[in-house]
Amino acid sequence: MSAVLPEAAIKVAEPELAATDAHVARGPGLFRRLLRDPVGAAALVLVVLLVGAAVLAPWLAPTDPYDNDLSLAMQPPGAAPGLWLGADAQGRNMVTRLLYGLRMSLLMGLASVVLGGVTGMVVGFAAAFWRRIDGLLMRLMDVLLSFPAILFGLALAAIFGPGIWAVVLALSVATVPLMARITRGAALGVMQQDYIEAARATGMSDTRLILRHLAPNCLSPIFVFTTLRFGQVILLGAALSFLGLGAQPPLAELGAMASEGRNFLFFAPHIAVIPCVLIFLVGLGFNILGDALRDALDPRLRR
């Protein structure tokens, strides 16, 4: 009799679990709710255009990003055929440099969010599931939260030298405690549900319980945070490159391009202004998209 009761309990709780999983994974419904918000739809279009331009940079760029012609140095936008956005101090086409710079910035942000996000999710799920180590893990996350990403970047650049990987590692470490806290908070709420207790009663292993029941029902806040964090990471990465800790010349990266152009603000302001505008658009697009996703995934805001 005792062996039957847990099975019955898990079957009773399965409809609740299925409804929750369907809510998380209902892609078309989420997309429709997102498009109903004009601001969210505009942010989605902006993000798709920016990501598409970065992915297709080798085909969209009119020239090679490292080809220079000093006779065209610091030419303003439209001053010569093909120079729609002008040329930089080395005579390189700004359109090409921006496309490849956007590509590098997005790759840096993606690597940072994936590395830091996955590590933070593991820490958050472990803290929520095994409460004996919760205090230790969260105090460690508090220590990491006390160090800004800029400080991590400075420390890693001093140890390994400036470069792309120093920035990625610094931003990944700064993302871990934030993702860990978001994941832990969502997981603690899910752990109180009846179907978790029913799954435990059937003798399901901890790993299977986390992967099958706990993780899928925490995806909504994790997904929203990842979108918001991606915009923040792009801005932080550009700031570190602007300080000379990230991409090094002649590599095209938005923050490094803005840093190169600051010496020519009075003679050729477009060299620094246009990359800064593009950084602003990337950060704005991902932040607004994250807010729109949060509203679309919130059941309290539905009619």
Short mmCIF file of N, CA and C in Angstrom, two decimals, residues 112 147-157 164-177 229 236 240 245:
data_model
loop_
_atom_site.label_atom_id
_atom_site.label_comp_id
_atom_site.label_asym_id
_atom_site.label_seq_id
_atom_site.Cartn_x
_atom_site.Cartn_y
_atom_site.Cartn_z
N SER A 112 30.24 35.67 -22.22
CA SER A 112 30.20 36.03 -20.80
C SER A 112 28.91 35.55 -20.15
N PHE A 147 32.62 42.84 -5.51
CA PHE A 147 33.64 43.30 -6.45
C PHE A 147 32.98 43.70 -7.77
N PRO A 148 33.11 44.96 -8.19
CA PRO A 148 32.53 45.37 -9.49
C PRO A 148 33.24 44.68 -10.65
N ALA A 149 32.53 44.60 -11.79
CA ALA A 149 33.11 43.97 -12.97
C ALA A 149 34.35 44.73 -13.47
N ILE A 150 34.34 46.06 -13.31
CA ILE A 150 35.49 46.86 -13.75
C ILE A 150 36.73 46.46 -12.94
N LEU A 151 36.54 46.22 -11.64
CA LEU A 151 37.65 45.82 -10.80
C LEU A 151 38.17 44.44 -11.18
N PHE A 152 37.25 43.52 -11.50
CA PHE A 152 37.68 42.21 -11.99
C PHE A 152 38.49 42.36 -13.27
N GLY A 153 38.02 43.22 -14.16
CA GLY A 153 38.74 43.43 -15.42
C GLY A 153 40.13 43.97 -15.20
N LEU A 154 40.27 44.93 -14.31
CA LEU A 154 41.59 45.49 -14.00
C LEU A 154 42.52 44.42 -13.42
N ALA A 155 41.98 43.61 -12.50
CA ALA A 155 42.81 42.58 -11.88
C ALA A 155 43.25 41.53 -12.89
N LEU A 156 42.32 41.09 -13.74
CA LEU A 156 42.67 40.06 -14.71
C LEU A 156 43.61 40.60 -15.79
N ALA A 157 43.42 41.87 -16.16
CA ALA A 157 44.34 42.47 -17.14
C ALA A 157 45.74 42.59 -16.57
N ILE A 164 40.66 40.10 -25.10
CA ILE A 164 39.25 39.72 -25.13
C ILE A 164 38.91 38.75 -24.01
N TRP A 165 39.77 37.75 -23.79
CA TRP A 165 39.45 36.73 -22.80
C TRP A 165 39.50 37.26 -21.38
N ALA A 166 40.30 38.26 -21.12
CA ALA A 166 40.30 38.88 -19.79
C ALA A 166 38.95 39.54 -19.52
N VAL A 167 38.40 40.21 -20.52
CA VAL A 167 37.09 40.84 -20.37
C VAL A 167 36.00 39.79 -20.21
N VAL A 168 36.04 38.74 -21.04
CA VAL A 168 35.02 37.69 -20.95
C VAL A 168 35.04 37.03 -19.58
N LEU A 169 36.23 36.74 -19.08
CA LEU A 169 36.34 36.10 -17.76
C LEU A 169 35.84 37.02 -16.65
N ALA A 170 36.19 38.30 -16.74
CA ALA A 170 35.74 39.26 -15.72
C ALA A 170 34.22 39.39 -15.71
N LEU A 171 33.62 39.49 -16.89
CA LEU A 171 32.17 39.63 -16.97
C LEU A 171 31.46 38.34 -16.58
N SER A 172 32.08 37.19 -16.86
CA SER A 172 31.50 35.91 -16.45
C SER A 172 31.47 35.79 -14.93
N VAL A 173 32.59 36.13 -14.29
CA VAL A 173 32.65 36.06 -12.83
C VAL A 173 31.63 37.02 -12.21
N ALA A 174 31.47 38.20 -12.80
CA ALA A 174 30.50 39.16 -12.26
C ALA A 174 29.05 38.71 -12.47
N THR A 175 28.81 37.84 -13.46
CA THR A 175 27.45 37.36 -13.74
C THR A 175 27.05 36.22 -12.82
N VAL A 176 28.02 35.44 -12.34
CA VAL A 176 27.72 34.23 -11.56
C VAL A 176 26.87 34.53 -10.33
N PRO A 177 27.23 35.48 -9.44
CA PRO A 177 26.40 35.66 -8.23
C PRO A 177 25.00 36.17 -8.54
N ARG A 229 20.59 40.93 -18.60
CA ARG A 229 22.03 40.89 -18.30
C ARG A 229 22.86 41.01 -19.57
N LEU A 236 29.23 46.90 -20.18
CA LEU A 236 30.43 46.73 -19.36
C LEU A 236 31.62 46.32 -20.21
N LEU A 240 35.15 48.35 -20.59
CA LEU A 240 36.48 47.79 -20.35
C LEU A 240 37.37 47.94 -21.58
N LEU A 245 41.41 47.62 -21.72
CA LEU A 245 41.59 46.31 -21.10
C LEU A 245 41.09 45.17 -21.98
#
